[in-house]
Short mmCIF file of C-alpha atoms and ligand atoms in Angstrom, two decimals:
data_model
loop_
_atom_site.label_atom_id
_atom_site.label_comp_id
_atom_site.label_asym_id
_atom_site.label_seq_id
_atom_site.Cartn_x
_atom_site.Cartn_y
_atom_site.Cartn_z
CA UNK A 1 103.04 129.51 -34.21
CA UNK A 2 99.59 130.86 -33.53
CA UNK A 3 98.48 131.33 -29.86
CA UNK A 4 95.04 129.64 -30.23
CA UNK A 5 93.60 129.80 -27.05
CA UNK A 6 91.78 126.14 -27.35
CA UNK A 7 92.68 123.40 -29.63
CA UNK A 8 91.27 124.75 -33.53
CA UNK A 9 88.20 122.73 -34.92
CA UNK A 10 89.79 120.08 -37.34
CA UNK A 11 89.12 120.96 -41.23
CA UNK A 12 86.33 118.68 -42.54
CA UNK A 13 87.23 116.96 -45.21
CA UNK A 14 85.20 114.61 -48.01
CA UNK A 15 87.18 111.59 -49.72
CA UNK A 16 87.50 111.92 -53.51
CA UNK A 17 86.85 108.81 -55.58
CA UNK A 18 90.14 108.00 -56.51
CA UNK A 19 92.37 109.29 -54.24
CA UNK A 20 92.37 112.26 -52.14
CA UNK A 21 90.46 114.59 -49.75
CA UNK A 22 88.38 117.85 -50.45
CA UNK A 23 88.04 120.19 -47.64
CA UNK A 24 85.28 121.96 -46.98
CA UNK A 25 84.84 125.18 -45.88
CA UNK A 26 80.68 126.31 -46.31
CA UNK A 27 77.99 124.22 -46.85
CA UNK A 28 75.43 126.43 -49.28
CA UNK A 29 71.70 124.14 -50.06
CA UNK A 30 69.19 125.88 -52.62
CA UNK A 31 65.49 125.57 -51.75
CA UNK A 32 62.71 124.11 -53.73
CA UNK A 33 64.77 123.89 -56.85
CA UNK A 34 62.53 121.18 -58.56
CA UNK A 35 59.07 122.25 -59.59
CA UNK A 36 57.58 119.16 -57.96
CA UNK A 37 59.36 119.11 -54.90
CA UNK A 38 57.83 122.91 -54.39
CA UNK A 39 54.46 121.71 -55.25
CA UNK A 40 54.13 119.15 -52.71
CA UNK A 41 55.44 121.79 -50.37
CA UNK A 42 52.63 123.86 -50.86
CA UNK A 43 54.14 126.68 -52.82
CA UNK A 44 53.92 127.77 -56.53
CA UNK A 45 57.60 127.09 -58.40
CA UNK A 46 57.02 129.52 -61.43
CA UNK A 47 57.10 132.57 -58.95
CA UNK A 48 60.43 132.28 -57.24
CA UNK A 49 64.17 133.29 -57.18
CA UNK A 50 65.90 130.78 -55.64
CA UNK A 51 66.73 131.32 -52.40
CA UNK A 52 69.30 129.96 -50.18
CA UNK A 53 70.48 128.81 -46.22
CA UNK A 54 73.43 126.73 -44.75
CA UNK A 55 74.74 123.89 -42.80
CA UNK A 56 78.08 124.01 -40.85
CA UNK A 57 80.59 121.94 -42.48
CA UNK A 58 80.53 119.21 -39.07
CA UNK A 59 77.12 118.82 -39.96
CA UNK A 60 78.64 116.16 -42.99
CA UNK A 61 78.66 112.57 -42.22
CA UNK A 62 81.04 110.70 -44.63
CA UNK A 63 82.13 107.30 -45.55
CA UNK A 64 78.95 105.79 -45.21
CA UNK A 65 78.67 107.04 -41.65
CA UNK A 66 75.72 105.94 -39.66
CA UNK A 67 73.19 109.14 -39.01
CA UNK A 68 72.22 109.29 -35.38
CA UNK A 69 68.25 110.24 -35.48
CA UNK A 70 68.44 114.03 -34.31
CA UNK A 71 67.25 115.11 -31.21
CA UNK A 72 63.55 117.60 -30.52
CA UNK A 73 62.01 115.73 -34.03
CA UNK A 74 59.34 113.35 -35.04
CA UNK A 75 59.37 114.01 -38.53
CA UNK A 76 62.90 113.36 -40.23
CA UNK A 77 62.75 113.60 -43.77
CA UNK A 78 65.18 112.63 -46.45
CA UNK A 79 66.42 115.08 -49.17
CA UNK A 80 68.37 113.54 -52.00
CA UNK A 81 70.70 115.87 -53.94
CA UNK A 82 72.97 116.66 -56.55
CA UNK A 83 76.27 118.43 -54.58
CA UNK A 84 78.80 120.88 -56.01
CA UNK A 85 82.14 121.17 -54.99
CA UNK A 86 83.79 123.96 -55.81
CA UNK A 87 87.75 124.28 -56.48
CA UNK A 88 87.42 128.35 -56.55
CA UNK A 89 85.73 130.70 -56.62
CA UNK A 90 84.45 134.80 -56.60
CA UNK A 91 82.38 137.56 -56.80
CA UNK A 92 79.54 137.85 -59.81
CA UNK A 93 80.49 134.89 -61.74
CA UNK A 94 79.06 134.86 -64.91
CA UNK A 95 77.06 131.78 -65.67
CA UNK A 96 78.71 130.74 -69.09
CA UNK A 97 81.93 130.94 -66.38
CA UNK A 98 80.51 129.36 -63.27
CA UNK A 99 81.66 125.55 -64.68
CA UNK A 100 85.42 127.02 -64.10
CA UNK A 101 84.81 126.87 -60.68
CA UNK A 102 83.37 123.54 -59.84
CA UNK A 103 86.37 120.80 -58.57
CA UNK A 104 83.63 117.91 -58.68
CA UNK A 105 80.30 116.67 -57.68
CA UNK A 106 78.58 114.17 -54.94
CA UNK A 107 75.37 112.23 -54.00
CA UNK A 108 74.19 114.37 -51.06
CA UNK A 109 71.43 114.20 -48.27
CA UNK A 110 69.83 117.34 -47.04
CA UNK A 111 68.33 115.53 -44.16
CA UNK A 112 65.34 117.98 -42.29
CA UNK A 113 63.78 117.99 -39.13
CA UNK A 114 60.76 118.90 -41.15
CA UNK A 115 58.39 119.60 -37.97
CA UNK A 116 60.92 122.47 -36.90
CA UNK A 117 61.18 123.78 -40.36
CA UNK A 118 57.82 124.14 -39.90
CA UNK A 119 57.04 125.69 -37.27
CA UNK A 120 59.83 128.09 -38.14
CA UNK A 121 58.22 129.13 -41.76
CA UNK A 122 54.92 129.42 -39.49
CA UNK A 123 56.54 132.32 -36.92
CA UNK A 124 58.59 133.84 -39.78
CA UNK A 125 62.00 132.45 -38.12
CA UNK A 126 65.29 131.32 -39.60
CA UNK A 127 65.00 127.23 -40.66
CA UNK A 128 68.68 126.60 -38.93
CA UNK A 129 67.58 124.70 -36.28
CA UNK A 130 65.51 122.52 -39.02
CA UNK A 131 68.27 121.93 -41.34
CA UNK A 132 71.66 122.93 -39.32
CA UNK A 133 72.16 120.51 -37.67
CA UNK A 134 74.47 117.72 -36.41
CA UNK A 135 74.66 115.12 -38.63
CA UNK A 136 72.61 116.47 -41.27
CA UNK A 137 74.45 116.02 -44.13
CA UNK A 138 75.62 112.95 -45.38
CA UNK A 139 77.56 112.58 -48.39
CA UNK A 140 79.54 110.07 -50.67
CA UNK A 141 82.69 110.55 -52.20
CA UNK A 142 83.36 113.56 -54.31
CA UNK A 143 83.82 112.57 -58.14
CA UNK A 144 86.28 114.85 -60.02
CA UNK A 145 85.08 116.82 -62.47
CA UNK A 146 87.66 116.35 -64.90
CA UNK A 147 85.98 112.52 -64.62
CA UNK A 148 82.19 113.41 -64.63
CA UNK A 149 82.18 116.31 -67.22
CA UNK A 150 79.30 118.50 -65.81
CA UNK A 151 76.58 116.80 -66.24
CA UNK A 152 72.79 119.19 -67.05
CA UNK A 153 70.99 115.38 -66.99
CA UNK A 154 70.50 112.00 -65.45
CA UNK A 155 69.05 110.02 -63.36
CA UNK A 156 68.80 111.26 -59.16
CA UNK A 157 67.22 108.84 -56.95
CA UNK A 158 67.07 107.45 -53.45
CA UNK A 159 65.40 103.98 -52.08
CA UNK A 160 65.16 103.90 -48.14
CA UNK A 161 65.42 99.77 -47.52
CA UNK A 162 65.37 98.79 -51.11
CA UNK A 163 62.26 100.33 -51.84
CA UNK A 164 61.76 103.45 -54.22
CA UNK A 165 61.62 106.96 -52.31
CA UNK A 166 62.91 109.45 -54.81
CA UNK A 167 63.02 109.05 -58.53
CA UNK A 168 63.92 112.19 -60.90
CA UNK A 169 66.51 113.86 -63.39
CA UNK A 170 68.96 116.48 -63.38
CA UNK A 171 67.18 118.00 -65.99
CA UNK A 172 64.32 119.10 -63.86
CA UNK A 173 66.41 121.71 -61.99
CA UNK A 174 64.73 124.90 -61.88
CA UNK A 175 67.57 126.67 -61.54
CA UNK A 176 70.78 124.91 -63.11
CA UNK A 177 74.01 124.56 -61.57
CA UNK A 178 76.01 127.35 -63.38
CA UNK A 179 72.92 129.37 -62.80
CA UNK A 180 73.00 128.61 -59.22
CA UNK A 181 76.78 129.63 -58.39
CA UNK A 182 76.24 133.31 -60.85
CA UNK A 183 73.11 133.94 -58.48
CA UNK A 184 74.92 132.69 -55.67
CA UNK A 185 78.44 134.29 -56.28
CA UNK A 186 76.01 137.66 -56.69
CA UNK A 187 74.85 137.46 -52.54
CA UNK A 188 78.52 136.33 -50.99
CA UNK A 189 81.92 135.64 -52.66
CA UNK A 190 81.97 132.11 -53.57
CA UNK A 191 85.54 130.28 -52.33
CA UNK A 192 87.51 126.95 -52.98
CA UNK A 193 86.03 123.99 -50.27
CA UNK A 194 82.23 125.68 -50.82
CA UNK A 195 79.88 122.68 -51.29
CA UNK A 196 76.25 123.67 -52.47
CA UNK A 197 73.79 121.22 -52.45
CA UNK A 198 71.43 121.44 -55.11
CA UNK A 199 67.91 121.09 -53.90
CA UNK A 200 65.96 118.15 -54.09
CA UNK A 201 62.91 116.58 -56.83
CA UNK A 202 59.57 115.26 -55.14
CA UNK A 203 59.01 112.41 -52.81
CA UNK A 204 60.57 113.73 -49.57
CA UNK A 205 59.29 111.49 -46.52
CA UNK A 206 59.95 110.50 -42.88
CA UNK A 207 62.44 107.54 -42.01
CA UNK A 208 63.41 106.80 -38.40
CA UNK A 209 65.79 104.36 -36.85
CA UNK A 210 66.72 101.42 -38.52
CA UNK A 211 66.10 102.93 -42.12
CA UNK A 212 69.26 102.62 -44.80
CA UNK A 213 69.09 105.29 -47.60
CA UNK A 214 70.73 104.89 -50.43
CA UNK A 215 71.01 107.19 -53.06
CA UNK A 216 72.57 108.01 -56.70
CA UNK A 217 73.09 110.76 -58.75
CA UNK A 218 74.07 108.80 -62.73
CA UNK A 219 77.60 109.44 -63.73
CA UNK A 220 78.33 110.54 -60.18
CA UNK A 221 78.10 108.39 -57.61
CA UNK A 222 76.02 107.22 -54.22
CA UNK A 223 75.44 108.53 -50.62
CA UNK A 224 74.60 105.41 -48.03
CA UNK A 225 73.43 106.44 -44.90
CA UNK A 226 71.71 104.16 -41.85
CA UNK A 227 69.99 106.31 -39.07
CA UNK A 228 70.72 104.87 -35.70
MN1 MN B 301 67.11 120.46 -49.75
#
């Protein structure tokens, strides 16, 4: 038996619908990967390779979890997302191979403390502290792809209390999912338990306590999320 010196961090895990847990081991998000979304952030989307930063895997909430509102913010903002969960992976993966790879998909939140993202793009710093961490992450249950197919279109939306927030289609993707993981796979080798999360479509806005977002991704499933 290993001498760990302190108790090892417990894997984090993500139910599958159906039966089963995933277990995560990185959590990759693409930036500005819908031409809207990067208009309304100020930049121009016909100019840019995507680009790329993380979350630690604790930073998923699952089951429905409630999201505690984040500490050092006044400006939380919702991110609704495709996720990919990836069953292996590797080095340079070609795109017409990257589907090979990919175990299943989710509903995702990339939830942003958009005031520190800020002020990090501002002073040229890393957005970790914006998008790192606790809690930032929620996620619903993981649909198999074997189930799902991989789907290139449909319907990705969120409502925060019933009401429309988010309204778009896969098909809008800038860069597409098997694109993602070859471009991806190029910068790190890619492993079995990666999730990447996809990059959101326009209509990103503030919530605070008390809000309930719930999203849906067609043919895959929802993410349900109450900040507290
Ligand atoms: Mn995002």
């Amino acid at each position: 038996m290993t001498n760990y010196v302190i108790e090892p961090p417990a894997v984090v895990a993500v139910p599958v619908a159906g039966g089963g847990m995933f277990p995560v081991r990185r959590v990759f998000c693409v930036g500005r990967n819908y031409a809207a979304h990067a208009r309304e952030m100020g930049h121009d989307p016909d100019r840019e390779e995507p680009f790329f930063f993380m979350k630690p895997a604790d930073a998923l909430v699952i089951n429905g979890a409630d999201m505690p509102y984040p500490t050092r913010t006044s400006d939380l903002h919702h991110e609704m997302e495709l996720v990919v969960a990836l069953g292996s992976g590797g080095v340079d993966i070609p795109e017409a191979e990257a589907e090979r790879h990919i175990w299943g998909y989710a509903a995702g939140l990339d939830m942003t403390r958009r005031d520190l993202q800020g002020e990090a793009k501002k002073a040229g710093r890393p957005w970790d502290m914006g998008k790192g961490f606790d809690f930032s992450a929620p996620i619903g249950e993981i649909a198999p792809a074997t189930q799902s197919g991989h789907p290139s279109a449909g319907v990705i939306e969120l409502t925060v209390n019933g009401k429309p927030r988010q309204s778009s289609d896969l098909s809008k993707l800038i860069w597409s999912v098997p694109e993602t993981i070859a471009y991806l796979s190029g910068l790190v080798a890619l492993a079995a338990g990666d999730l990447i999360f996809t990059g959101t479509p326009e209509g990103v806005a503030a919530v605070v306590r008390g809000d309930v977002l719930e999203g849906s991704v067609a043919g895959i499933g929802t993410v349900r999320t109450r900040i507290v």
